[in-house]
Amino acid sequence: MVDTNAAAAPGLGPFGPLITLWRHRRLIGRLARRELASRYRGSVLGLVWSGLTPFMMLAVYTFVFSSVFQTRWTANSQNTGEFALFLFAGLTFFGILADNVNRAPGLILENTAYIKTVIFPLEVMPAVTVASALVSAGINMVILMLFYGPVFGVPPVTALLAPLVLIPHCLLVLGLCWFLSAAGVFLRDIRQFIAVLTTLLMFLSPIFYPAAAVPESVRTVIELNPLAPMLELWRACLFAGTPFDIVAFAKALALGWAVAWAGHACFIKARKAFADVV
């Protein structure tokens, strides 16, 4: 049996996640590129699909919500096409979490060769999936900007700050993925549970509606959702042009770091038993 812990363990300190990401940054980059390439391998258009798919999705959203349902994001919205862009931006942000946490429970089980045959830093696997999801999200945002001008005009200066909101979001996602990928080795049914929970979380997050539109009777549910303030800050940067909410960002960053540290620590401790279970 090979000791998978011999690969330069980063420790359980508060900077453990950062040490892991920095120490293995080149490996994470290579594996993320390989994953993106393999996703479209064998298809005629190849990587073109990574841009074509979100383009077609946004075109459909724009047609359905502006021409068919004529839905408006708020009562004061002047253009029904605004709803499609608000929705697409929210789904792009949420998709980073959904894609990764849905994959996380089976991530180690799908890469058992790394456990039994080589000394490999298993803790990089969740980071690889998050990195590839960020690339897809970046492509989505390029597509969003192509539609942005005709609907909203020139983006506000605060749109340049939108990537900052991804920092606490990705830390939160990484922490959840570290925890779920470790738990998935021991609890095989967790994958089905997470799929249901992710769908529930999507509808309990202000993606299809603004948080301000939620009735007072159920607003507590939204306030307890850690994604809600991040989503609101994300949209405020992209569309509202209001001053960047430093307090909301600091709270999100603290939460993201705490979850990342806890998830990383759980993974480092649990991986000692991976080879015995798989």
PDB file of C-alpha atoms in Angstrom:
ATOM      1  CA  MET A   1       0.000   0.000   0.000  1.00  0.00           C
ATOM      2  CA  VAL A   2       1.287   3.446  -0.918  1.00  0.00           C
ATOM      3  CA  ASP A   3       1.109   6.236   1.637  1.00  0.00           C
ATOM      4  CA  THR A   4      -0.805   9.014  -0.089  1.00  0.00           C
ATOM      5  CA  ASN A   5       0.058  11.377   2.736  1.00  0.00           C
ATOM      6  CA  ALA A   6       3.714  11.490   1.834  1.00  0.00           C
ATOM      7  CA  ALA A   7       3.162  14.069  -0.864  1.00  0.00           C
ATOM      8  CA  ALA A   8       4.275  17.135   1.072  1.00  0.00           C
ATOM      9  CA  ALA A   9       1.360  17.458   3.473  1.00  0.00           C
ATOM     10  CA  PRO A  10       0.461  21.153   3.876  1.00  0.00           C
ATOM     11  CA  GLY A  11      -0.621  20.810   7.499  1.00  0.00           C
ATOM     12  CA  LEU A  12      -3.802  21.819   9.271  1.00  0.00           C
ATOM     13  CA  GLY A  13      -2.934  25.424  10.097  1.00  0.00           C
ATOM     14  CA  PRO A  14      -5.083  28.425   9.118  1.00  0.00           C
ATOM     15  CA  PHE A  15      -3.068  28.892   5.917  1.00  0.00           C
ATOM     16  CA  GLY A  16      -3.309  25.242   4.872  1.00  0.00           C
ATOM     17  CA  PRO A  17      -5.609  25.913   1.886  1.00  0.00           C
ATOM     18  CA  LEU A  18      -3.385  28.726   0.618  1.00  0.00           C
ATOM     19  CA  ILE A  19      -0.256  26.576   0.981  1.00  0.00           C
ATOM     20  CA  THR A  20      -1.900  23.766  -0.975  1.00  0.00           C
ATOM     21  CA  LEU A  21      -3.005  26.054  -3.807  1.00  0.00           C
ATOM     22  CA  TRP A  22       0.355  27.820  -4.078  1.00  0.00           C
ATOM     23  CA  ARG A  23       2.554  24.748  -3.721  1.00  0.00           C
ATOM     24  CA  HIS A  24       0.678  22.820  -6.413  1.00  0.00           C
ATOM     25  CA  ARG A  25      -0.376  25.736  -8.640  1.00  0.00           C
ATOM     26  CA  ARG A  26       1.390  24.374 -11.728  1.00  0.00           C
ATOM     27  CA  LEU A  27      -0.058  20.905 -11.276  1.00  0.00           C
ATOM     28  CA  ILE A  28      -3.535  22.376 -10.790  1.00  0.00           C
ATOM     29  CA  GLY A  29      -3.137  24.410 -13.970  1.00  0.00           C
ATOM     30  CA  ARG A  30      -1.991  21.423 -16.025  1.00  0.00           C
ATOM     31  CA  LEU A  31      -4.772  19.170 -14.775  1.00  0.00           C
ATOM     32  CA  ALA A  32      -7.396  21.877 -15.325  1.00  0.00           C
ATOM     33  CA  ARG A  33      -6.257  22.339 -18.930  1.00  0.00           C
ATOM     34  CA  ARG A  34      -6.349  18.585 -19.439  1.00  0.00           C
ATOM     35  CA  GLU A  35      -9.866  18.386 -18.035  1.00  0.00           C
ATOM     36  CA  LEU A  36     -11.121  21.195 -20.264  1.00  0.00           C
ATOM     37  CA  ALA A  37      -9.555  19.571 -23.318  1.00  0.00           C
ATOM     38  CA  SER A  38     -10.976  16.127 -22.505  1.00  0.00           C
ATOM     39  CA  ARG A  39     -14.459  17.559 -22.011  1.00  0.00           C
ATOM     40  CA  TYR A  40     -14.833  18.227 -25.738  1.00  0.00           C
ATOM     41  CA  ARG A  41     -12.442  15.615 -27.108  1.00  0.00           C
ATOM     42  CA  GLY A  42     -13.915  13.771 -30.072  1.00  0.00           C
ATOM     43  CA  SER A  43     -16.496  16.453 -30.906  1.00  0.00           C
ATOM     44  CA  VAL A  44     -16.334  18.222 -34.262  1.00  0.00           C
ATOM     45  CA  LEU A  45     -16.256  21.763 -32.860  1.00  0.00           C
ATOM     46  CA  GLY A  46     -14.087  20.933 -29.841  1.00  0.00           C
ATOM     47  CA  LEU A  47     -13.499  23.863 -27.490  1.00  0.00           C
ATOM     48  CA  VAL A  48     -15.761  26.070 -29.613  1.00  0.00           C
ATOM     49  CA  TRP A  49     -18.624  24.485 -27.669  1.00  0.00           C
ATOM     50  CA  SER A  50     -17.383  26.180 -24.490  1.00  0.00           C
ATOM     51  CA  GLY A  51     -18.417  29.511 -25.994  1.00  0.00           C
ATOM     52  CA  LEU A  52     -21.227  28.361 -28.262  1.00  0.00           C
ATOM     53  CA  THR A  53     -23.234  26.667 -25.499  1.00  0.00           C
ATOM     54  CA  PRO A  54     -23.573  29.735 -23.202  1.00  0.00           C
ATOM     55  CA  PHE A  55     -24.196  31.935 -26.258  1.00  0.00           C
ATOM     56  CA  MET A  56     -27.169  29.772 -27.279  1.00  0.00           C
ATOM     57  CA  MET A  57     -28.409  29.620 -23.672  1.00  0.00           C
ATOM     58  CA  LEU A  58     -28.387  33.399 -23.306  1.00  0.00           C
ATOM     59  CA  ALA A  59     -30.045  33.831 -26.706  1.00  0.00           C
ATOM     60  CA  VAL A  60     -32.842  31.496 -25.594  1.00  0.00           C
ATOM     61  CA  TYR A  61     -33.205  33.265 -22.225  1.00  0.00           C
ATOM     62  CA  THR A  62     -33.415  36.628 -23.967  1.00  0.00           C
ATOM     63  CA  PHE A  63     -36.084  35.437 -26.392  1.00  0.00           C
ATOM     64  CA  VAL A  64     -38.196  33.610 -23.795  1.00  0.00           C
ATOM     65  CA  PHE A  65     -38.166  36.248 -21.068  1.00  0.00           C
ATOM     66  CA  SER A  66     -38.327  39.323 -23.306  1.00  0.00           C
ATOM     67  CA  SER A  67     -40.668  38.137 -26.077  1.00  0.00           C
ATOM     68  CA  VAL A  68     -42.729  35.275 -24.626  1.00  0.00           C
ATOM     69  CA  PHE A  69     -43.150  36.003 -20.916  1.00  0.00           C
ATOM     70  CA  GLN A  70     -42.122  39.676 -21.057  1.00  0.00           C
ATOM     71  CA  THR A  71     -40.796  39.299 -17.528  1.00  0.00           C
ATOM     72  CA  ARG A  72     -39.246  42.272 -15.743  1.00  0.00           C
ATOM     73  CA  TRP A  73     -36.664  42.038 -12.963  1.00  0.00           C
ATOM     74  CA  THR A  74     -38.324  44.884 -11.061  1.00  0.00           C
ATOM     75  CA  ALA A  75     -41.429  46.971 -11.619  1.00  0.00           C
ATOM     76  CA  ASN A  76     -39.192  49.857 -12.723  1.00  0.00           C
ATOM     77  CA  SER A  77     -37.337  47.865 -15.384  1.00  0.00           C
ATOM     78  CA  GLN A  78     -37.556  49.537 -18.772  1.00  0.00           C
ATOM     79  CA  ASN A  79     -36.416  46.578 -20.859  1.00  0.00           C
ATOM     80  CA  THR A  80     -37.740  43.037 -20.618  1.00  0.00           C
ATOM     81  CA  GLY A  81     -34.358  41.770 -21.855  1.00  0.00           C
ATOM     82  CA  GLU A  82     -32.848  42.831 -18.534  1.00  0.00           C
ATOM     83  CA  PHE A  83     -34.349  39.790 -16.823  1.00  0.00           C
ATOM     84  CA  ALA A  84     -32.471  37.388 -19.093  1.00  0.00           C
ATOM     85  CA  LEU A  85     -29.135  39.046 -18.304  1.00  0.00           C
ATOM     86  CA  PHE A  86     -29.816  39.184 -14.564  1.00  0.00           C
ATOM     87  CA  LEU A  87     -30.764  35.508 -14.676  1.00  0.00           C
ATOM     88  CA  PHE A  88     -27.742  34.506 -16.756  1.00  0.00           C
ATOM     89  CA  ALA A  89     -25.359  36.362 -14.434  1.00  0.00           C
ATOM     90  CA  GLY A  90     -26.912  34.671 -11.406  1.00  0.00           C
ATOM     91  CA  LEU A  91     -26.812  31.219 -12.975  1.00  0.00           C
ATOM     92  CA  THR A  92     -23.178  31.717 -13.974  1.00  0.00           C
ATOM     93  CA  PHE A  93     -22.274  32.587 -10.386  1.00  0.00           C
ATOM     94  CA  PHE A  94     -24.313  29.741  -8.910  1.00  0.00           C
ATOM     95  CA  GLY A  95     -23.058  27.318 -11.544  1.00  0.00           C
ATOM     96  CA  ILE A  96     -19.545  27.491 -10.099  1.00  0.00           C
ATOM     97  CA  LEU A  97     -20.902  26.046  -6.866  1.00  0.00           C
ATOM     98  CA  ALA A  98     -23.435  23.642  -8.374  1.00  0.00           C
ATOM     99  CA  ASP A  99     -21.070  22.042 -10.885  1.00  0.00           C
ATOM    100  CA  ASN A 100     -18.394  21.472  -8.280  1.00  0.00           C
ATOM    101  CA  VAL A 101     -20.384  20.283  -5.274  1.00  0.00           C
ATOM    102  CA  ASN A 102     -22.364  17.876  -7.461  1.00  0.00           C
ATOM    103  CA  ARG A 103     -19.106  16.329  -8.688  1.00  0.00           C
ATOM    104  CA  ALA A 104     -17.286  16.442  -5.368  1.00  0.00           C
ATOM    105  CA  PRO A 105     -18.697  13.286  -3.687  1.00  0.00           C
ATOM    106  CA  GLY A 106     -17.432  11.105  -6.537  1.00  0.00           C
ATOM    107  CA  LEU A 107     -14.229  12.987  -7.236  1.00  0.00           C
ATOM    108  CA  ILE A 108     -11.846  10.706  -5.334  1.00  0.00           C
ATOM    109  CA  LEU A 109     -13.712   7.554  -6.332  1.00  0.00           C
ATOM    110  CA  GLU A 110     -13.298   8.524  -9.997  1.00  0.00           C
ATOM    111  CA  ASN A 111      -9.543   8.886  -9.533  1.00  0.00           C
ATOM    112  CA  THR A 112      -8.661   5.821  -7.472  1.00  0.00           C
ATOM    113  CA  ALA A 113      -5.477   5.303  -9.488  1.00  0.00           C
ATOM    114  CA  TYR A 114      -3.999   8.332  -7.752  1.00  0.00           C
ATOM    115  CA  ILE A 115      -4.663   6.690  -4.380  1.00  0.00           C
ATOM    116  CA  LYS A 116      -3.242   3.219  -4.910  1.00  0.00           C
ATOM    117  CA  THR A 117      -0.505   3.492  -7.495  1.00  0.00           C
ATOM    118  CA  VAL A 118       1.304   6.807  -7.084  1.00  0.00           C
ATOM    119  CA  ILE A 119       2.172   9.371  -4.467  1.00  0.00           C
ATOM    120  CA  PHE A 120      -0.125  12.203  -5.436  1.00  0.00           C
ATOM    121  CA  PRO A 121      -1.412  15.321  -3.590  1.00  0.00           C
ATOM    122  CA  LEU A 122      -5.066  14.327  -3.601  1.00  0.00           C
ATOM    123  CA  GLU A 123      -6.075  17.663  -2.107  1.00  0.00           C
ATOM    124  CA  VAL A 124      -5.536  19.340  -5.491  1.00  0.00           C
ATOM    125  CA  MET A 125      -8.422  17.464  -7.145  1.00  0.00           C
ATOM    126  CA  PRO A 126     -11.186  19.802  -5.899  1.00  0.00           C
ATOM    127  CA  ALA A 127      -9.028  22.790  -6.872  1.00  0.00           C
ATOM    128  CA  VAL A 128      -8.732  21.414 -10.412  1.00  0.00           C
ATOM    129  CA  THR A 129     -12.500  21.223 -10.866  1.00  0.00           C
ATOM    130  CA  VAL A 130     -12.959  24.719  -9.424  1.00  0.00           C
ATOM    131  CA  ALA A 131     -10.296  26.086 -11.778  1.00  0.00           C
ATOM    132  CA  SER A 132     -11.974  24.556 -14.826  1.00  0.00           C
ATOM    133  CA  ALA A 133     -15.355  25.880 -13.636  1.00  0.00           C
ATOM    134  CA  LEU A 134     -13.850  29.365 -13.388  1.00  0.00           C
ATOM    135  CA  VAL A 135     -12.713  29.153 -17.004  1.00  0.00           C
ATOM    136  CA  SER A 136     -16.252  28.236 -18.057  1.00  0.00           C
ATOM    137  CA  ALA A 137     -17.643  31.092 -15.952  1.00  0.00           C
ATOM    138  CA  GLY A 138     -15.188  33.487 -17.597  1.00  0.00           C
ATOM    139  CA  ILE A 139     -16.410  32.435 -21.034  1.00  0.00           C
ATOM    140  CA  ASN A 140     -19.991  32.963 -19.858  1.00  0.00           C
ATOM    141  CA  MET A 141     -19.140  36.500 -18.773  1.00  0.00           C
ATOM    142  CA  VAL A 142     -17.627  37.288 -22.171  1.00  0.00           C
ATOM    143  CA  ILE A 143     -20.895  36.144 -23.755  1.00  0.00           C
ATOM    144  CA  LEU A 144     -22.845  38.220 -21.221  1.00  0.00           C
ATOM    145  CA  MET A 145     -20.925  41.345 -22.217  1.00  0.00           C
ATOM    146  CA  LEU A 146     -21.828  40.793 -25.879  1.00  0.00           C
ATOM    147  CA  PHE A 147     -25.503  41.107 -24.923  1.00  0.00           C
ATOM    148  CA  TYR A 148     -24.897  43.743 -22.244  1.00  0.00           C
ATOM    149  CA  GLY A 149     -24.411  46.730 -24.542  1.00  0.00           C
ATOM    150  CA  PRO A 150     -27.675  46.487 -26.502  1.00  0.00           C
ATOM    151  CA  VAL A 151     -29.686  46.076 -23.274  1.00  0.00           C
ATOM    152  CA  PHE A 152     -27.918  48.233 -20.674  1.00  0.00           C
ATOM    153  CA  GLY A 153     -25.401  50.291 -22.593  1.00  0.00           C
ATOM    154  CA  VAL A 154     -21.910  50.858 -21.197  1.00  0.00           C
ATOM    155  CA  PRO A 155     -21.164  48.717 -18.101  1.00  0.00           C
ATOM    156  CA  PRO A 156     -20.543  50.633 -14.859  1.00  0.00           C
ATOM    157  CA  VAL A 157     -16.998  51.006 -13.563  1.00  0.00           C
ATOM    158  CA  THR A 158     -17.904  48.705 -10.676  1.00  0.00           C
ATOM    159  CA  ALA A 159     -18.110  45.814 -13.168  1.00  0.00           C
ATOM    160  CA  LEU A 160     -14.313  45.695 -12.894  1.00  0.00           C
ATOM    161  CA  LEU A 161     -14.752  44.733  -9.225  1.00  0.00           C
ATOM    162  CA  ALA A 162     -17.012  41.759  -9.971  1.00  0.00           C
ATOM    163  CA  PRO A 163     -14.069  39.295 -10.084  1.00  0.00           C
ATOM    164  CA  LEU A 164     -13.330  40.183  -6.448  1.00  0.00           C
ATOM    165  CA  VAL A 165     -16.654  38.652  -5.447  1.00  0.00           C
ATOM    166  CA  LEU A 166     -15.471  35.355  -6.905  1.00  0.00           C
ATOM    167  CA  ILE A 167     -12.694  35.126  -4.282  1.00  0.00           C
ATOM    168  CA  PRO A 168     -14.915  34.383  -1.243  1.00  0.00           C
ATOM    169  CA  HIS A 169     -17.259  32.392  -3.467  1.00  0.00           C
ATOM    170  CA  CYS A 170     -14.480  30.110  -4.709  1.00  0.00           C
ATOM    171  CA  LEU A 171     -13.112  29.702  -1.183  1.00  0.00           C
ATOM    172  CA  LEU A 172     -16.570  28.608  -0.046  1.00  0.00           C
ATOM    173  CA  VAL A 173     -16.880  26.194  -2.980  1.00  0.00           C
ATOM    174  CA  LEU A 174     -13.391  24.788  -2.399  1.00  0.00           C
ATOM    175  CA  GLY A 175     -14.109  24.150   1.263  1.00  0.00           C
ATOM    176  CA  LEU A 176     -17.353  22.370   0.456  1.00  0.00           C
ATOM    177  CA  CYS A 177     -15.636  20.296  -2.235  1.00  0.00           C
ATOM    178  CA  TRP A 178     -12.811  19.240   0.083  1.00  0.00           C
ATOM    179  CA  PHE A 179     -15.332  18.119   2.673  1.00  0.00           C
ATOM    180  CA  LEU A 180     -17.719  16.408   0.230  1.00  0.00           C
ATOM    181  CA  SER A 181     -14.989  14.656  -1.750  1.00  0.00           C
ATOM    182  CA  ALA A 182     -13.660  13.145   1.479  1.00  0.00           C
ATOM    183  CA  ALA A 183     -17.137  12.251   2.737  1.00  0.00           C
ATOM    184  CA  GLY A 184     -18.022  10.669  -0.606  1.00  0.00           C
ATOM    185  CA  VAL A 185     -15.349   8.021  -0.135  1.00  0.00           C
ATOM    186  CA  PHE A 186     -17.083   6.714   2.985  1.00  0.00           C
ATOM    187  CA  LEU A 187     -20.730   7.616   2.261  1.00  0.00           C
ATOM    188  CA  ARG A 188     -21.540   6.610  -1.313  1.00  0.00           C
ATOM    189  CA  ASP A 189     -25.190   7.773  -1.156  1.00  0.00           C
ATOM    190  CA  ILE A 190     -24.235  11.365  -0.454  1.00  0.00           C
ATOM    191  CA  ARG A 191     -24.038  12.123  -4.179  1.00  0.00           C
ATOM    192  CA  GLN A 192     -27.807  11.764  -4.684  1.00  0.00           C
ATOM    193  CA  PHE A 193     -28.535  13.825  -1.586  1.00  0.00           C
ATOM    194  CA  ILE A 194     -26.267  16.652  -2.726  1.00  0.00           C
ATOM    195  CA  ALA A 195     -27.958  16.794  -6.152  1.00  0.00           C
ATOM    196  CA  VAL A 196     -31.335  17.387  -4.483  1.00  0.00           C
ATOM    197  CA  LEU A 197     -29.869  19.874  -2.018  1.00  0.00           C
ATOM    198  CA  THR A 198     -28.212  21.864  -4.810  1.00  0.00           C
ATOM    199  CA  THR A 199     -31.506  22.215  -6.672  1.00  0.00           C
ATOM    200  CA  LEU A 200     -33.215  23.356  -3.474  1.00  0.00           C
ATOM    201  CA  LEU A 201     -30.448  25.877  -2.816  1.00  0.00           C
ATOM    202  CA  MET A 202     -30.817  27.292  -6.328  1.00  0.00           C
ATOM    203  CA  PHE A 203     -34.457  28.205  -5.734  1.00  0.00           C
ATOM    204  CA  LEU A 204     -33.708  29.528  -2.241  1.00  0.00           C
ATOM    205  CA  SER A 205     -31.063  31.871  -3.649  1.00  0.00           C
ATOM    206  CA  PRO A 206     -31.883  35.204  -5.327  1.00  0.00           C
ATOM    207  CA  ILE A 207     -31.183  33.930  -8.843  1.00  0.00           C
ATOM    208  CA  PHE A 208     -34.646  34.046 -10.420  1.00  0.00           C
ATOM    209  CA  TYR A 209     -35.709  37.026  -8.315  1.00  0.00           C
ATOM    210  CA  PRO A 210     -34.123  39.950  -6.434  1.00  0.00           C
ATOM    211  CA  ALA A 211     -33.715  39.498  -2.687  1.00  0.00           C
ATOM    212  CA  ALA A 212     -35.772  42.650  -2.116  1.00  0.00           C
ATOM    213  CA  ALA A 213     -38.801  40.956  -3.717  1.00  0.00           C
ATOM    214  CA  VAL A 214     -38.911  38.175  -1.107  1.00  0.00           C
ATOM    215  CA  PRO A 215     -41.890  38.547   1.290  1.00  0.00           C
ATOM    216  CA  GLU A 216     -41.082  39.390   4.885  1.00  0.00           C
ATOM    217  CA  SER A 217     -42.634  36.129   6.082  1.00  0.00           C
ATOM    218  CA  VAL A 218     -39.908  34.042   4.400  1.00  0.00           C
ATOM    219  CA  ARG A 219     -37.076  36.563   4.180  1.00  0.00           C
ATOM    220  CA  THR A 220     -35.271  34.889   7.090  1.00  0.00           C
ATOM    221  CA  VAL A 221     -34.667  31.863   4.862  1.00  0.00           C
ATOM    222  CA  ILE A 222     -32.888  34.061   2.313  1.00  0.00           C
ATOM    223  CA  GLU A 223     -30.926  35.888   5.008  1.00  0.00           C
ATOM    224  CA  LEU A 224     -29.605  32.568   6.331  1.00  0.00           C
ATOM    225  CA  ASN A 225     -28.406  31.606   2.856  1.00  0.00           C
ATOM    226  CA  PRO A 226     -24.671  32.462   2.625  1.00  0.00           C
ATOM    227  CA  LEU A 227     -24.928  32.750  -1.160  1.00  0.00           C
ATOM    228  CA  ALA A 228     -27.557  35.500  -1.068  1.00  0.00           C
ATOM    229  CA  PRO A 229     -25.273  38.430  -0.110  1.00  0.00           C
ATOM    230  CA  MET A 230     -22.620  37.243  -2.568  1.00  0.00           C
ATOM    231  CA  LEU A 231     -25.153  37.079  -5.395  1.00  0.00           C
ATOM    232  CA  GLU A 232     -26.493  40.518  -4.555  1.00  0.00           C
ATOM    233  CA  LEU A 233     -22.972  41.952  -4.456  1.00  0.00           C
ATOM    234  CA  TRP A 234     -22.142  40.217  -7.754  1.00  0.00           C
ATOM    235  CA  ARG A 235     -25.147  41.745  -9.508  1.00  0.00           C
ATOM    236  CA  ALA A 236     -24.617  45.144  -7.896  1.00  0.00           C
ATOM    237  CA  CYS A 237     -21.121  45.276  -9.394  1.00  0.00           C
ATOM    238  CA  LEU A 238     -22.275  44.194 -12.844  1.00  0.00           C
ATOM    239  CA  PHE A 239     -25.509  46.122 -13.203  1.00  0.00           C
ATOM    240  CA  ALA A 240     -26.299  48.635 -10.451  1.00  0.00           C
ATOM    241  CA  GLY A 241     -23.024  50.535 -10.362  1.00  0.00           C
ATOM    242  CA  THR A 242     -23.513  51.275  -6.654  1.00  0.00           C
ATOM    243  CA  PRO A 243     -20.484  51.712  -4.346  1.00  0.00           C
ATOM    244  CA  PHE A 244     -18.781  48.426  -3.533  1.00  0.00           C
ATOM    245  CA  ASP A 245     -20.088  47.060  -0.221  1.00  0.00           C
ATOM    246  CA  ILE A 246     -16.859  46.476   1.703  1.00  0.00           C
ATOM    247  CA  VAL A 247     -18.676  45.163   4.781  1.00  0.00           C
ATOM    248  CA  ALA A 248     -20.607  42.523   2.819  1.00  0.00           C
ATOM    249  CA  PHE A 249     -17.422  41.533   1.001  1.00  0.00           C
ATOM    250  CA  ALA A 250     -15.451  41.213   4.253  1.00  0.00           C
ATOM    251  CA  LYS A 251     -18.156  39.015   5.797  1.00  0.00           C
ATOM    252  CA  ALA A 252     -18.254  36.819   2.696  1.00  0.00           C
ATOM    253  CA  LEU A 253     -14.461  36.557   2.660  1.00  0.00           C
ATOM    254  CA  ALA A 254     -14.353  35.547   6.334  1.00  0.00           C
ATOM    255  CA  LEU A 255     -17.024  32.911   5.770  1.00  0.00           C
ATOM    256  CA  GLY A 256     -15.320  31.602   2.631  1.00  0.00           C
ATOM    257  CA  TRP A 257     -11.960  31.307   4.357  1.00  0.00           C
ATOM    258  CA  ALA A 258     -13.465  29.570   7.399  1.00  0.00           C
ATOM    259  CA  VAL A 259     -15.236  26.994   5.210  1.00  0.00           C
ATOM    260  CA  ALA A 260     -12.115  26.490   3.072  1.00  0.00           C
ATOM    261  CA  TRP A 261      -9.941  25.920   6.144  1.00  0.00           C
ATOM    262  CA  ALA A 262     -12.441  23.524   7.757  1.00  0.00           C
ATOM    263  CA  GLY A 263     -12.967  21.564   4.543  1.00  0.00           C
ATOM    264  CA  HIS A 264      -9.235  21.359   3.864  1.00  0.00           C
ATOM    265  CA  ALA A 265      -8.526  20.157   7.407  1.00  0.00           C
ATOM    266  CA  CYS A 266     -11.226  17.474   7.138  1.00  0.00           C
ATOM    267  CA  PHE A 267      -9.794  16.274   3.832  1.00  0.00           C
ATOM    268  CA  ILE A 268      -6.205  16.096   5.122  1.00  0.00           C
ATOM    269  CA  LYS A 269      -7.312  14.031   8.117  1.00  0.00           C
ATOM    270  CA  ALA A 270      -9.676  11.761   6.188  1.00  0.00           C
ATOM    271  CA  ARG A 271      -7.337  10.920   3.300  1.00  0.00           C
ATOM    272  CA  LYS A 272      -5.255   8.693   5.581  1.00  0.00           C
ATOM    273  CA  ALA A 273      -8.035   6.107   5.311  1.00  0.00           C
ATOM    274  CA  PHE A 274      -8.792   6.453   1.585  1.00  0.00           C
ATOM    275  CA  ALA A 275      -6.571   3.562   0.513  1.00  0.00           C
ATOM    276  CA  ASP A 276      -8.203   1.254   3.066  1.00  0.00           C
ATOM    277  CA  VAL A 277     -11.741   2.034   1.895  1.00  0.00           C
ATOM    278  CA  VAL A 278     -11.437   2.325  -1.882  1.00  0.00           C
TER     279      VAL A 278
END
